[in-house]
C-alpha cells in the first residue's frame, strides 16, 4: 500500500536497510540505533540509547505490536487525551524527553520532589490556510504534579485586559504580556532550596523579594522599531513604589540611554518608547487584539524583526531573519489558563 511505497523511498535514499518481514511485521534498521517497524495496524520508530542494540529494539517492537489493546499505549490516559481533539497531527510528550542540558533549568523552577515524567504535554497541530496552529494541554499524572498545577494557578493575577496597549507603538516587533501575583511567584521560587540559596545569597542585582512582591496585575514588555536603536517599554501594575529603590543603582545607565522610569498611579514604567500618535498604537493595529482574556501572551512579527536586525548592524543574523520572514509572517503563543496554550 501507500505505506510500503513510502518506506521504499527510505531504502532508495539509503536512509535505512531494506525492509524484512517476519510474523507479519516489516522492519528495518537505521545506523544500528533506530528501528522502523510496522504491520497493518501500527507504525513504530524506536530510538536506542547508547547501550541498546538493534536486536533489543526489535524485541521491544515485536512485544508492543503484539500487545492487546487493553495492555497497550492506546489504553493510557495520555493516548485518550491525545486523540480527543481534532488534529492533523497529535503528539504526547512527557517533559523528561527534553534535552538533558535543559532539564536543570526546569528543575530550578519546580519543587524538588516533582519529577518531569509526571507532566505530559498533549499537542494538537492543525494546518489551516496560511497558518499553523498548535494547541497544548498538560496532563499531570502524580499527586505532586497535580498539586504543583494548583500552585501555578496562584501565580497569575486574573486575565489580561489590554490595559497598556494604547501606550505602545503600533510598529511593535515583539510583545509579551502576562498577569502576575508577585508574592506567589516568590513563594514558589523559595520552595526550591537551590533557588532559595541564590535569592538569599546577597549576590542578586536587586532584592527579589521586594521586586517580585510589588507586582500585582498586568505586566507587559514591548520592543518597537526605532531610527537609531530599538524602542523598549515595560509597564507593570504594582502595589506600591518600593521597587523604585531597587532601580536606583541603574539610574545613571538609564539616563544615558534616555530611558525614563517611575511609578505613577500604581503603574511601574521603564521606557524609551515615544508615545504613539492617535490611531497608531498597538491597540489600533490589532497585532495583540486577541490577547485579552489570556493569562500570558507573546507575539513577534518576523518582517519587523528582520528590519530591526538590519538597524542594529545587519550581519549573518539579519540575513537569517530575512530568510525566515520570507516564509513566516508572525508567531503567536498564549496561555488562556495554566493548563492550555
C-alpha atoms as a PDB file:
ATOM      1  CA  UNK A   1       0.000   0.000   0.000  1.00  0.00           C
ATOM      2  CA  UNK A   2       0.951   3.661   0.360  1.00  0.00           C
ATOM      3  CA  UNK A   3       2.993   2.987   3.500  1.00  0.00           C
ATOM      4  CA  UNK A   4       5.083   0.354   1.727  1.00  0.00           C
ATOM      5  CA  UNK A   5       5.816   2.812  -1.114  1.00  0.00           C
ATOM      6  CA  UNK A   6       6.752   5.409   1.478  1.00  0.00           C
ATOM      7  CA  UNK A   7       9.218   3.098   3.246  1.00  0.00           C
ATOM      8  CA  UNK A   8      10.682   2.031  -0.107  1.00  0.00           C
ATOM      9  CA  UNK A   9      11.759   5.654  -0.569  1.00  0.00           C
ATOM     10  CA  UNK A  10      13.795   5.376   2.654  1.00  0.00           C
ATOM     11  CA  UNK A  11      15.639   2.408   1.191  1.00  0.00           C
ATOM     12  CA  UNK A  12      16.183   4.091  -2.192  1.00  0.00           C
ATOM     13  CA  UNK A  13      17.650   7.157  -0.455  1.00  0.00           C
ATOM     14  CA  UNK A  14      19.928   4.906   1.670  1.00  0.00           C
ATOM     15  CA  UNK A  15      18.232   6.101   4.848  1.00  0.00           C
ATOM     16  CA  UNK A  16      17.819   2.561   6.105  1.00  0.00           C
ATOM     17  CA  UNK A  17      18.465  -1.067   5.205  1.00  0.00           C
ATOM     18  CA  UNK A  18      15.978  -2.998   3.031  1.00  0.00           C
ATOM     19  CA  UNK A  19      12.859  -3.991   4.974  1.00  0.00           C
ATOM     20  CA  UNK A  20      12.459  -7.614   6.036  1.00  0.00           C
ATOM     21  CA  UNK A  21       9.177  -9.290   7.043  1.00  0.00           C
ATOM     22  CA  UNK A  22       8.684 -11.631   9.968  1.00  0.00           C
ATOM     23  CA  UNK A  23       5.397 -12.712  11.577  1.00  0.00           C
ATOM     24  CA  UNK A  24       3.517 -10.106   9.525  1.00  0.00           C
ATOM     25  CA  UNK A  25       5.773  -7.285  10.745  1.00  0.00           C
ATOM     26  CA  UNK A  26       8.063  -5.389   8.390  1.00  0.00           C
ATOM     27  CA  UNK A  27      11.175  -3.776   9.879  1.00  0.00           C
ATOM     28  CA  UNK A  28      14.451  -2.052   9.037  1.00  0.00           C
ATOM     29  CA  UNK A  29      17.403  -0.611  10.954  1.00  0.00           C
ATOM     30  CA  UNK A  30      18.868   2.879  10.615  1.00  0.00           C
ATOM     31  CA  UNK A  31      22.521   3.211  11.681  1.00  0.00           C
ATOM     32  CA  UNK A  32      22.125   0.372  14.216  1.00  0.00           C
ATOM     33  CA  UNK A  33      20.436   2.770  16.651  1.00  0.00           C
ATOM     34  CA  UNK A  34      16.972   3.261  15.174  1.00  0.00           C
ATOM     35  CA  UNK A  35      14.366   0.662  14.228  1.00  0.00           C
ATOM     36  CA  UNK A  36      11.386   1.208  11.920  1.00  0.00           C
ATOM     37  CA  UNK A  37       8.685  -1.437  12.265  1.00  0.00           C
ATOM     38  CA  UNK A  38       5.072  -1.644  11.128  1.00  0.00           C
ATOM     39  CA  UNK A  39       2.189  -4.001  10.494  1.00  0.00           C
ATOM     40  CA  UNK A  40      -1.372  -3.474   9.272  1.00  0.00           C
ATOM     41  CA  UNK A  41      -2.377  -1.623  12.447  1.00  0.00           C
ATOM     42  CA  UNK A  42       0.604   0.413  13.674  1.00  0.00           C
ATOM     43  CA  UNK A  43       3.814   2.152  12.620  1.00  0.00           C
ATOM     44  CA  UNK A  44       6.691   2.413  15.120  1.00  0.00           C
ATOM     45  CA  UNK A  45      10.008   4.259  15.143  1.00  0.00           C
ATOM     46  CA  UNK A  46      12.196   3.295  18.089  1.00  0.00           C
ATOM     47  CA  UNK A  47      15.387   5.136  19.044  1.00  0.00           C
ATOM     48  CA  UNK A  48      18.081   3.322  21.000  1.00  0.00           C
ATOM     49  CA  UNK A  49      20.022   4.535  24.000  1.00  0.00           C
ATOM     50  CA  UNK A  50      23.811   4.372  23.752  1.00  0.00           C
ATOM     51  CA  UNK A  51      23.969   0.882  25.295  1.00  0.00           C
ATOM     52  CA  UNK A  52      20.930  -0.615  23.494  1.00  0.00           C
ATOM     53  CA  UNK A  53      21.364  -2.848  20.440  1.00  0.00           C
ATOM     54  CA  UNK A  54      19.081  -3.024  17.410  1.00  0.00           C
ATOM     55  CA  UNK A  55      18.163  -6.587  18.469  1.00  0.00           C
ATOM     56  CA  UNK A  56      16.814  -5.226  21.757  1.00  0.00           C
ATOM     57  CA  UNK A  57      14.811  -2.649  19.821  1.00  0.00           C
ATOM     58  CA  UNK A  58      13.381  -5.371  17.597  1.00  0.00           C
ATOM     59  CA  UNK A  59      12.398  -7.426  20.624  1.00  0.00           C
ATOM     60  CA  UNK A  60      10.650  -4.408  22.137  1.00  0.00           C
ATOM     61  CA  UNK A  61       8.871  -3.533  18.870  1.00  0.00           C
ATOM     62  CA  UNK A  62       7.531  -7.085  18.472  1.00  0.00           C
ATOM     63  CA  UNK A  63       6.302  -7.008  22.077  1.00  0.00           C
ATOM     64  CA  UNK A  64       4.481  -3.704  21.571  1.00  0.00           C
ATOM     65  CA  UNK A  65       2.903  -4.673  18.257  1.00  0.00           C
ATOM     66  CA  UNK A  66       1.649  -7.950  19.768  1.00  0.00           C
ATOM     67  CA  UNK A  67       0.014  -6.180  22.715  1.00  0.00           C
ATOM     68  CA  UNK A  68      -3.687  -6.489  23.284  1.00  0.00           C
ATOM     69  CA  UNK A  69      -5.365  -3.079  23.207  1.00  0.00           C
ATOM     70  CA  UNK A  70      -6.154  -3.068  26.941  1.00  0.00           C
ATOM     71  CA  UNK A  71      -2.440  -3.554  27.729  1.00  0.00           C
ATOM     72  CA  UNK A  72      -1.113  -1.102  25.142  1.00  0.00           C
ATOM     73  CA  UNK A  73      -0.464   2.631  24.991  1.00  0.00           C
ATOM     74  CA  UNK A  74      -3.927   3.012  23.469  1.00  0.00           C
ATOM     75  CA  UNK A  75      -5.404   2.342  26.916  1.00  0.00           C
ATOM     76  CA  UNK A  76      -3.388   5.065  28.644  1.00  0.00           C
ATOM     77  CA  UNK A  77      -4.733   8.429  29.744  1.00  0.00           C
ATOM     78  CA  UNK A  78      -2.181  10.172  27.504  1.00  0.00           C
ATOM     79  CA  UNK A  79      -3.452   8.472  24.344  1.00  0.00           C
ATOM     80  CA  UNK A  80      -7.102   9.091  25.179  1.00  0.00           C
ATOM     81  CA  UNK A  81      -6.388  12.774  25.805  1.00  0.00           C
ATOM     82  CA  UNK A  82      -4.242  12.986  22.667  1.00  0.00           C
ATOM     83  CA  UNK A  83      -6.969  11.602  20.374  1.00  0.00           C
ATOM     84  CA  UNK A  84      -9.812  13.683  21.882  1.00  0.00           C
ATOM     85  CA  UNK A  85      -9.220  16.967  19.982  1.00  0.00           C
ATOM     86  CA  UNK A  86      -9.447  17.241  16.200  1.00  0.00           C
ATOM     87  CA  UNK A  87      -5.869  17.409  14.928  1.00  0.00           C
ATOM     88  CA  UNK A  88      -3.923  16.835  11.741  1.00  0.00           C
ATOM     89  CA  UNK A  89      -1.014  15.708  13.914  1.00  0.00           C
ATOM     90  CA  UNK A  90      -1.357  14.760  17.595  1.00  0.00           C
ATOM     91  CA  UNK A  91       1.510  14.058  19.963  1.00  0.00           C
ATOM     92  CA  UNK A  92       2.064  13.325  23.647  1.00  0.00           C
ATOM     93  CA  UNK A  93       5.446  14.007  25.234  1.00  0.00           C
ATOM     94  CA  UNK A  94       6.489  13.929  28.882  1.00  0.00           C
ATOM     95  CA  UNK A  95       8.781  16.759  29.928  1.00  0.00           C
ATOM     96  CA  UNK A  96      11.608  14.345  30.769  1.00  0.00           C
ATOM     97  CA  UNK A  97      12.033  13.895  26.975  1.00  0.00           C
ATOM     98  CA  UNK A  98      13.657  17.332  26.859  1.00  0.00           C
ATOM     99  CA  UNK A  99      17.350  17.575  26.152  1.00  0.00           C
ATOM    100  CA  UNK A 100      19.365  16.903  29.301  1.00  0.00           C
ATOM    101  CA  UNK A 101      21.035  20.321  29.289  1.00  0.00           C
ATOM    102  CA  UNK A 102      17.598  21.972  29.510  1.00  0.00           C
ATOM    103  CA  UNK A 103      16.261  19.818  32.320  1.00  0.00           C
ATOM    104  CA  UNK A 104      18.166  21.651  35.082  1.00  0.00           C
ATOM    105  CA  UNK A 105      16.511  24.933  34.019  1.00  0.00           C
ATOM    106  CA  UNK A 106      13.059  23.457  34.550  1.00  0.00           C
ATOM    107  CA  UNK A 107      14.162  21.737  37.745  1.00  0.00           C
ATOM    108  CA  UNK A 108      15.174  25.114  39.176  1.00  0.00           C
ATOM    109  CA  UNK A 109      11.635  26.382  38.710  1.00  0.00           C
ATOM    110  CA  UNK A 110       9.898  23.401  40.296  1.00  0.00           C
ATOM    111  CA  UNK A 111       9.728  21.814  43.753  1.00  0.00           C
ATOM    112  CA  UNK A 112      12.462  19.220  44.199  1.00  0.00           C
ATOM    113  CA  UNK A 113      10.015  16.373  44.900  1.00  0.00           C
ATOM    114  CA  UNK A 114       8.444  16.765  41.452  1.00  0.00           C
ATOM    115  CA  UNK A 115       9.530  14.556  38.534  1.00  0.00           C
ATOM    116  CA  UNK A 116       9.405  15.807  34.940  1.00  0.00           C
ATOM    117  CA  UNK A 117       7.996  12.462  33.794  1.00  0.00           C
ATOM    118  CA  UNK A 118       4.841  13.168  35.826  1.00  0.00           C
ATOM    119  CA  UNK A 119       3.932  16.022  33.461  1.00  0.00           C
ATOM    120  CA  UNK A 120       2.908  15.198  29.890  1.00  0.00           C
ATOM    121  CA  UNK A 121       2.289  17.737  27.154  1.00  0.00           C
ATOM    122  CA  UNK A 122      -0.539  16.849  24.752  1.00  0.00           C
ATOM    123  CA  UNK A 123      -0.084  18.636  21.420  1.00  0.00           C
ATOM    124  CA  UNK A 124      -2.641  19.042  18.622  1.00  0.00           C
ATOM    125  CA  UNK A 125      -1.258  20.533  15.396  1.00  0.00           C
ATOM    126  CA  UNK A 126      -3.614  21.775  12.679  1.00  0.00           C
ATOM    127  CA  UNK A 127      -2.775  23.181   9.252  1.00  0.00           C
ATOM    128  CA  UNK A 128      -5.106  25.969   8.192  1.00  0.00           C
ATOM    129  CA  UNK A 129      -4.934  28.273   5.175  1.00  0.00           C
ATOM    130  CA  UNK A 130      -1.843  30.389   5.709  1.00  0.00           C
ATOM    131  CA  UNK A 131      -1.491  29.321   9.332  1.00  0.00           C
ATOM    132  CA  UNK A 132      -0.175  26.506  11.514  1.00  0.00           C
ATOM    133  CA  UNK A 133      -1.865  26.253  14.900  1.00  0.00           C
ATOM    134  CA  UNK A 134      -0.610  24.162  17.822  1.00  0.00           C
ATOM    135  CA  UNK A 135      -2.790  23.657  20.909  1.00  0.00           C
ATOM    136  CA  UNK A 136      -1.244  22.210  24.040  1.00  0.00           C
ATOM    137  CA  UNK A 137      -2.814  20.677  27.110  1.00  0.00           C
ATOM    138  CA  UNK A 138      -0.906  19.484  30.159  1.00  0.00           C
ATOM    139  CA  UNK A 139      -1.597  16.164  31.857  1.00  0.00           C
ATOM    140  CA  UNK A 140      -0.461  15.970  35.484  1.00  0.00           C
ATOM    141  CA  UNK A 141      -0.121  12.314  36.478  1.00  0.00           C
ATOM    142  CA  UNK A 142       1.052  12.253  40.101  1.00  0.00           C
ATOM    143  CA  UNK A 143      -0.407  13.859  43.222  1.00  0.00           C
ATOM    144  CA  UNK A 144       2.703  16.058  43.452  1.00  0.00           C
ATOM    145  CA  UNK A 145       2.254  17.238  39.857  1.00  0.00           C
ATOM    146  CA  UNK A 146      -1.439  17.977  40.402  1.00  0.00           C
ATOM    147  CA  UNK A 147      -0.593  19.997  43.499  1.00  0.00           C
ATOM    148  CA  UNK A 148       2.030  21.899  41.511  1.00  0.00           C
ATOM    149  CA  UNK A 149      -0.627  22.749  38.908  1.00  0.00           C
ATOM    150  CA  UNK A 150      -2.807  24.226  41.650  1.00  0.00           C
ATOM    151  CA  UNK A 151       0.138  26.294  42.905  1.00  0.00           C
ATOM    152  CA  UNK A 152       0.773  27.542  39.362  1.00  0.00           C
ATOM    153  CA  UNK A 153      -2.734  28.954  39.185  1.00  0.00           C
ATOM    154  CA  UNK A 154      -1.932  31.246  42.111  1.00  0.00           C
ATOM    155  CA  UNK A 155       0.970  32.994  40.345  1.00  0.00           C
ATOM    156  CA  UNK A 156      -1.400  34.630  37.862  1.00  0.00           C
ATOM    157  CA  UNK A 157      -3.440  37.707  38.745  1.00  0.00           C
ATOM    158  CA  UNK A 158      -6.528  37.268  36.626  1.00  0.00           C
ATOM    159  CA  UNK A 159      -6.775  37.713  32.863  1.00  0.00           C
ATOM    160  CA  UNK A 160      -5.249  40.291  30.548  1.00  0.00           C
ATOM    161  CA  UNK A 161      -7.462  43.280  29.771  1.00  0.00           C
ATOM    162  CA  UNK A 162      -5.192  45.198  27.398  1.00  0.00           C
ATOM    163  CA  UNK A 163      -4.530  47.986  29.884  1.00  0.00           C
ATOM    164  CA  UNK A 164      -1.301  49.189  28.270  1.00  0.00           C
ATOM    165  CA  UNK A 165      -1.913  48.574  24.551  1.00  0.00           C
ATOM    166  CA  UNK A 166      -2.668  52.261  23.921  1.00  0.00           C
ATOM    167  CA  UNK A 167       0.770  53.243  25.315  1.00  0.00           C
ATOM    168  CA  UNK A 168       2.761  51.069  22.902  1.00  0.00           C
ATOM    169  CA  UNK A 169       3.831  51.914  19.354  1.00  0.00           C
ATOM    170  CA  UNK A 170       1.929  50.181  16.578  1.00  0.00           C
ATOM    171  CA  UNK A 171       5.157  49.201  14.760  1.00  0.00           C
ATOM    172  CA  UNK A 172       5.917  46.742  17.542  1.00  0.00           C
ATOM    173  CA  UNK A 173       8.352  43.947  16.743  1.00  0.00           C
ATOM    174  CA  UNK A 174       7.721  41.848  19.822  1.00  0.00           C
ATOM    175  CA  UNK A 175       5.058  41.965  22.520  1.00  0.00           C
ATOM    176  CA  UNK A 176       4.978  39.932  25.726  1.00  0.00           C
ATOM    177  CA  UNK A 177       2.217  40.280  28.309  1.00  0.00           C
ATOM    178  CA  UNK A 178       1.062  38.391  31.354  1.00  0.00           C
ATOM    179  CA  UNK A 179      -0.621  38.733  34.681  1.00  0.00           C
ATOM    180  CA  UNK A 180       1.458  38.239  37.791  1.00  0.00           C
ATOM    181  CA  UNK A 181       0.911  37.765  41.509  1.00  0.00           C
ATOM    182  CA  UNK A 182       4.491  38.503  42.526  1.00  0.00           C
ATOM    183  CA  UNK A 183       4.207  37.311  46.122  1.00  0.00           C
ATOM    184  CA  UNK A 184       3.045  33.887  44.961  1.00  0.00           C
ATOM    185  CA  UNK A 185       5.863  33.733  42.382  1.00  0.00           C
ATOM    186  CA  UNK A 186       8.414  34.461  45.102  1.00  0.00           C
ATOM    187  CA  UNK A 187       6.871  31.835  47.403  1.00  0.00           C
ATOM    188  CA  UNK A 188       7.012  29.244  44.618  1.00  0.00           C
ATOM    189  CA  UNK A 189      10.683  30.001  43.895  1.00  0.00           C
ATOM    190  CA  UNK A 190      11.533  29.728  47.575  1.00  0.00           C
ATOM    191  CA  UNK A 191      10.273  26.130  47.656  1.00  0.00           C
ATOM    192  CA  UNK A 192      13.357  25.112  45.672  1.00  0.00           C
ATOM    193  CA  UNK A 193      16.350  25.023  48.014  1.00  0.00           C
ATOM    194  CA  UNK A 194      18.896  25.866  45.295  1.00  0.00           C
ATOM    195  CA  UNK A 195      16.921  28.894  44.121  1.00  0.00           C
ATOM    196  CA  UNK A 196      16.293  29.901  47.729  1.00  0.00           C
ATOM    197  CA  UNK A 197      20.026  29.902  48.489  1.00  0.00           C
ATOM    198  CA  UNK A 198      20.707  32.091  45.449  1.00  0.00           C
ATOM    199  CA  UNK A 199      17.965  34.571  46.319  1.00  0.00           C
ATOM    200  CA  UNK A 200      19.263  34.801  49.882  1.00  0.00           C
ATOM    201  CA  UNK A 201      22.940  34.999  48.889  1.00  0.00           C
ATOM    202  CA  UNK A 202      23.035  38.787  48.597  1.00  0.00           C
ATOM    203  CA  UNK A 203      24.533  38.462  45.104  1.00  0.00           C
ATOM    204  CA  UNK A 204      21.372  39.263  43.178  1.00  0.00           C
ATOM    205  CA  UNK A 205      21.235  42.583  41.262  1.00  0.00           C
ATOM    206  CA  UNK A 206      18.244  43.615  43.394  1.00  0.00           C
ATOM    207  CA  UNK A 207      16.186  42.465  46.363  1.00  0.00           C
ATOM    208  CA  UNK A 208      13.990  39.970  44.534  1.00  0.00           C
ATOM    209  CA  UNK A 209      11.512  39.745  47.386  1.00  0.00           C
ATOM    210  CA  UNK A 210      10.825  43.471  47.020  1.00  0.00           C
ATOM    211  CA  UNK A 211      10.828  43.396  43.212  1.00  0.00           C
ATOM    212  CA  UNK A 212       8.564  40.374  42.820  1.00  0.00           C
ATOM    213  CA  UNK A 213       6.454  41.206  45.851  1.00  0.00           C
ATOM    214  CA  UNK A 214       5.485  44.549  44.369  1.00  0.00           C
ATOM    215  CA  UNK A 215       3.988  43.035  41.192  1.00  0.00           C
ATOM    216  CA  UNK A 216       0.229  42.581  41.207  1.00  0.00           C
ATOM    217  CA  UNK A 217      -1.632  42.632  37.907  1.00  0.00           C
ATOM    218  CA  UNK A 218      -0.653  43.047  34.255  1.00  0.00           C
ATOM    219  CA  UNK A 219       2.987  43.136  33.146  1.00  0.00           C
ATOM    220  CA  UNK A 220       3.921  43.912  29.535  1.00  0.00           C
ATOM    221  CA  UNK A 221       7.192  44.189  27.615  1.00  0.00           C
ATOM    222  CA  UNK A 222       7.310  45.545  24.065  1.00  0.00           C
ATOM    223  CA  UNK A 223      10.065  46.199  21.531  1.00  0.00           C
ATOM    224  CA  UNK A 224       9.368  48.513  18.589  1.00  0.00           C
ATOM    225  CA  UNK A 225      11.411  49.753  15.644  1.00  0.00           C
ATOM    226  CA  UNK A 226      13.444  52.932  16.106  1.00  0.00           C
ATOM    227  CA  UNK A 227      15.691  55.057  13.876  1.00  0.00           C
ATOM    228  CA  UNK A 228      18.975  54.559  15.736  1.00  0.00           C
ATOM    229  CA  UNK A 229      18.089  51.942  18.335  1.00  0.00           C
ATOM    230  CA  UNK A 230      15.071  49.851  19.342  1.00  0.00           C
ATOM    231  CA  UNK A 231      12.314  51.390  21.415  1.00  0.00           C
ATOM    232  CA  UNK A 232      11.622  49.333  24.529  1.00  0.00           C
ATOM    233  CA  UNK A 233       8.793  49.707  27.022  1.00  0.00           C
ATOM    234  CA  UNK A 234       7.969  47.837  30.205  1.00  0.00           C
ATOM    235  CA  UNK A 235       4.776  48.506  32.148  1.00  0.00           C
ATOM    236  CA  UNK A 236       3.656  46.690  35.288  1.00  0.00           C
ATOM    237  CA  UNK A 237       0.880  47.106  37.789  1.00  0.00           C
ATOM    238  CA  UNK A 238       2.417  47.370  41.266  1.00  0.00           C
ATOM    239  CA  UNK A 239       1.111  47.619  44.820  1.00  0.00           C
ATOM    240  CA  UNK A 240       3.427  50.490  45.790  1.00  0.00           C
ATOM    241  CA  UNK A 241       6.602  52.322  44.712  1.00  0.00           C
ATOM    242  CA  UNK A 242       9.074  50.326  46.842  1.00  0.00           C
ATOM    243  CA  UNK A 243      10.502  48.821  43.656  1.00  0.00           C
ATOM    244  CA  UNK A 244      11.985  52.220  42.715  1.00  0.00           C
ATOM    245  CA  UNK A 245      14.613  51.898  45.448  1.00  0.00           C
ATOM    246  CA  UNK A 246      15.859  48.720  43.746  1.00  0.00           C
ATOM    247  CA  UNK A 247      16.345  50.650  40.487  1.00  0.00           C
ATOM    248  CA  UNK A 248      18.468  53.489  41.939  1.00  0.00           C
ATOM    249  CA  UNK A 249      21.768  51.740  41.106  1.00  0.00           C
ATOM    250  CA  UNK A 250      20.801  51.708  37.422  1.00  0.00           C
ATOM    251  CA  UNK A 251      19.650  55.334  37.176  1.00  0.00           C
ATOM    252  CA  UNK A 252      22.866  56.631  35.582  1.00  0.00           C
ATOM    253  CA  UNK A 253      22.863  53.929  32.903  1.00  0.00           C
ATOM    254  CA  UNK A 254      19.190  54.523  32.124  1.00  0.00           C
ATOM    255  CA  UNK A 255      19.743  58.280  31.909  1.00  0.00           C
ATOM    256  CA  UNK A 256      22.489  57.753  29.331  1.00  0.00           C
ATOM    257  CA  UNK A 257      20.168  55.504  27.318  1.00  0.00           C
ATOM    258  CA  UNK A 258      17.377  58.089  27.691  1.00  0.00           C
ATOM    259  CA  UNK A 259      15.197  55.574  29.496  1.00  0.00           C
ATOM    260  CA  UNK A 260      12.540  57.043  31.748  1.00  0.00           C
ATOM    261  CA  UNK A 261      11.261  55.177  34.772  1.00  0.00           C
ATOM    262  CA  UNK A 262       8.968  55.703  37.706  1.00  0.00           C
ATOM    263  CA  UNK A 263       5.708  54.686  39.333  1.00  0.00           C
ATOM    264  CA  UNK A 264       2.511  56.586  38.570  1.00  0.00           C
ATOM    265  CA  UNK A 265      -0.975  55.539  39.668  1.00  0.00           C
ATOM    266  CA  UNK A 266       0.425  52.164  40.786  1.00  0.00           C
ATOM    267  CA  UNK A 267       1.964  51.523  37.367  1.00  0.00           C
ATOM    268  CA  UNK A 268       5.704  50.987  37.004  1.00  0.00           C
ATOM    269  CA  UNK A 269       7.108  52.221  33.704  1.00  0.00           C
ATOM    270  CA  UNK A 270      10.619  51.727  32.293  1.00  0.00           C
ATOM    271  CA  UNK A 271      10.664  53.028  28.741  1.00  0.00           C
ATOM    272  CA  UNK A 272      12.468  54.887  25.973  1.00  0.00           C
ATOM    273  CA  UNK A 273       9.446  54.461  23.704  1.00  0.00           C
ATOM    274  CA  UNK A 274       7.762  57.569  22.326  1.00  0.00           C
ATOM    275  CA  UNK A 275       4.047  57.898  22.964  1.00  0.00           C
ATOM    276  CA  UNK A 276       2.176  56.675  19.873  1.00  0.00           C
ATOM    277  CA  UNK A 277       0.260  59.132  17.751  1.00  0.00           C
ATOM    278  CA  UNK A 278      -3.517  58.924  17.712  1.00  0.00           C
ATOM    279  CA  UNK A 279      -4.634  55.831  15.812  1.00  0.00           C
ATOM    280  CA  UNK A 280      -1.119  54.346  15.678  1.00  0.00           C
ATOM    281  CA  UNK A 281      -0.856  52.436  18.942  1.00  0.00           C
ATOM    282  CA  UNK A 282      -0.716  48.667  19.383  1.00  0.00           C
ATOM    283  CA  UNK A 283      -4.366  48.853  20.371  1.00  0.00           C
ATOM    284  CA  UNK A 284      -5.181  50.305  16.932  1.00  0.00           C
ATOM    285  CA  UNK A 285      -3.089  47.926  14.790  1.00  0.00           C
ATOM    286  CA  UNK A 286      -4.737  44.790  16.178  1.00  0.00           C
ATOM    287  CA  UNK A 287      -1.425  42.921  16.489  1.00  0.00           C
ATOM    288  CA  UNK A 288      -2.303  41.877  20.048  1.00  0.00           C
ATOM    289  CA  UNK A 289      -6.090  42.169  19.737  1.00  0.00           C
ATOM    290  CA  UNK A 290      -6.648  38.589  20.860  1.00  0.00           C
ATOM    291  CA  UNK A 291      -4.507  38.962  23.999  1.00  0.00           C
ATOM    292  CA  UNK A 292      -7.497  39.953  26.140  1.00  0.00           C
ATOM    293  CA  UNK A 293      -8.747  37.123  28.322  1.00  0.00           C
ATOM    294  CA  UNK A 294      -5.394  35.315  28.353  1.00  0.00           C
ATOM    295  CA  UNK A 295      -3.040  34.972  31.328  1.00  0.00           C
ATOM    296  CA  UNK A 296       0.096  35.094  29.139  1.00  0.00           C
ATOM    297  CA  UNK A 297       0.534  36.265  25.553  1.00  0.00           C
ATOM    298  CA  UNK A 298       3.543  36.533  23.246  1.00  0.00           C
ATOM    299  CA  UNK A 299       3.730  37.580  19.603  1.00  0.00           C
ATOM    300  CA  UNK A 300       6.549  38.526  17.236  1.00  0.00           C
ATOM    301  CA  UNK A 301       6.434  39.951  13.688  1.00  0.00           C
ATOM    302  CA  UNK A 302       9.320  38.468  11.709  1.00  0.00           C
ATOM    303  CA  UNK A 303       9.432  41.138   8.999  1.00  0.00           C
ATOM    304  CA  UNK A 304       9.717  43.881  11.627  1.00  0.00           C
ATOM    305  CA  UNK A 305      12.274  41.799  13.500  1.00  0.00           C
ATOM    306  CA  UNK A 306      14.291  41.483  10.289  1.00  0.00           C
ATOM    307  CA  UNK A 307      14.204  45.277   9.871  1.00  0.00           C
ATOM    308  CA  UNK A 308      15.361  45.692  13.468  1.00  0.00           C
ATOM    309  CA  UNK A 309      18.335  43.374  12.917  1.00  0.00           C
ATOM    310  CA  UNK A 310      19.347  45.490   9.936  1.00  0.00           C
ATOM    311  CA  UNK A 311      19.134  48.685  12.011  1.00  0.00           C
ATOM    312  CA  UNK A 312      21.378  47.053  14.623  1.00  0.00           C
ATOM    313  CA  UNK A 313      24.089  46.338  12.080  1.00  0.00           C
ATOM    314  CA  UNK A 314      22.950  43.539   9.824  1.00  0.00           C
ATOM    315  CA  UNK A 315      25.301  40.578   9.587  1.00  0.00           C
ATOM    316  CA  UNK A 316      24.546  36.866   9.387  1.00  0.00           C
ATOM    317  CA  UNK A 317      21.711  37.075  11.946  1.00  0.00           C
ATOM    318  CA  UNK A 318      19.931  39.706   9.834  1.00  0.00           C
ATOM    319  CA  UNK A 319      20.271  37.555   6.710  1.00  0.00           C
ATOM    320  CA  UNK A 320      18.894  34.518   8.523  1.00  0.00           C
ATOM    321  CA  UNK A 321      15.967  36.500   9.900  1.00  0.00           C
ATOM    322  CA  UNK A 322      15.206  37.875   6.427  1.00  0.00           C
ATOM    323  CA  UNK A 323      15.009  34.312   5.122  1.00  0.00           C
ATOM    324  CA  UNK A 324      12.590  33.354   7.911  1.00  0.00           C
ATOM    325  CA  UNK A 325      10.457  36.439   7.204  1.00  0.00           C
ATOM    326  CA  UNK A 326      10.062  35.329   3.573  1.00  0.00           C
ATOM    327  CA  UNK A 327       8.048  32.320   4.736  1.00  0.00           C
ATOM    328  CA  UNK A 328       6.732  33.111   8.224  1.00  0.00           C
ATOM    329  CA  UNK A 329       4.866  36.369   8.902  1.00  0.00           C
ATOM    330  CA  UNK A 330       4.452  36.064  12.653  1.00  0.00           C
ATOM    331  CA  UNK A 331       4.471  33.727  15.626  1.00  0.00           C
ATOM    332  CA  UNK A 332       1.977  33.907  18.491  1.00  0.00           C
ATOM    333  CA  UNK A 333       1.776  31.880  21.689  1.00  0.00           C
ATOM    334  CA  UNK A 334      -0.607  32.303  24.582  1.00  0.00           C
ATOM    335  CA  UNK A 335      -1.934  30.653  27.722  1.00  0.00           C
ATOM    336  CA  UNK A 336      -5.634  31.049  28.426  1.00  0.00           C
ATOM    337  CA  UNK A 337      -5.150  29.278  31.758  1.00  0.00           C
ATOM    338  CA  UNK A 338      -2.370  27.338  33.492  1.00  0.00           C
ATOM    339  CA  UNK A 339      -3.148  24.156  31.557  1.00  0.00           C
ATOM    340  CA  UNK A 340      -3.556  25.162  27.913  1.00  0.00           C
ATOM    341  CA  UNK A 341      -1.892  27.322  25.242  1.00  0.00           C
END
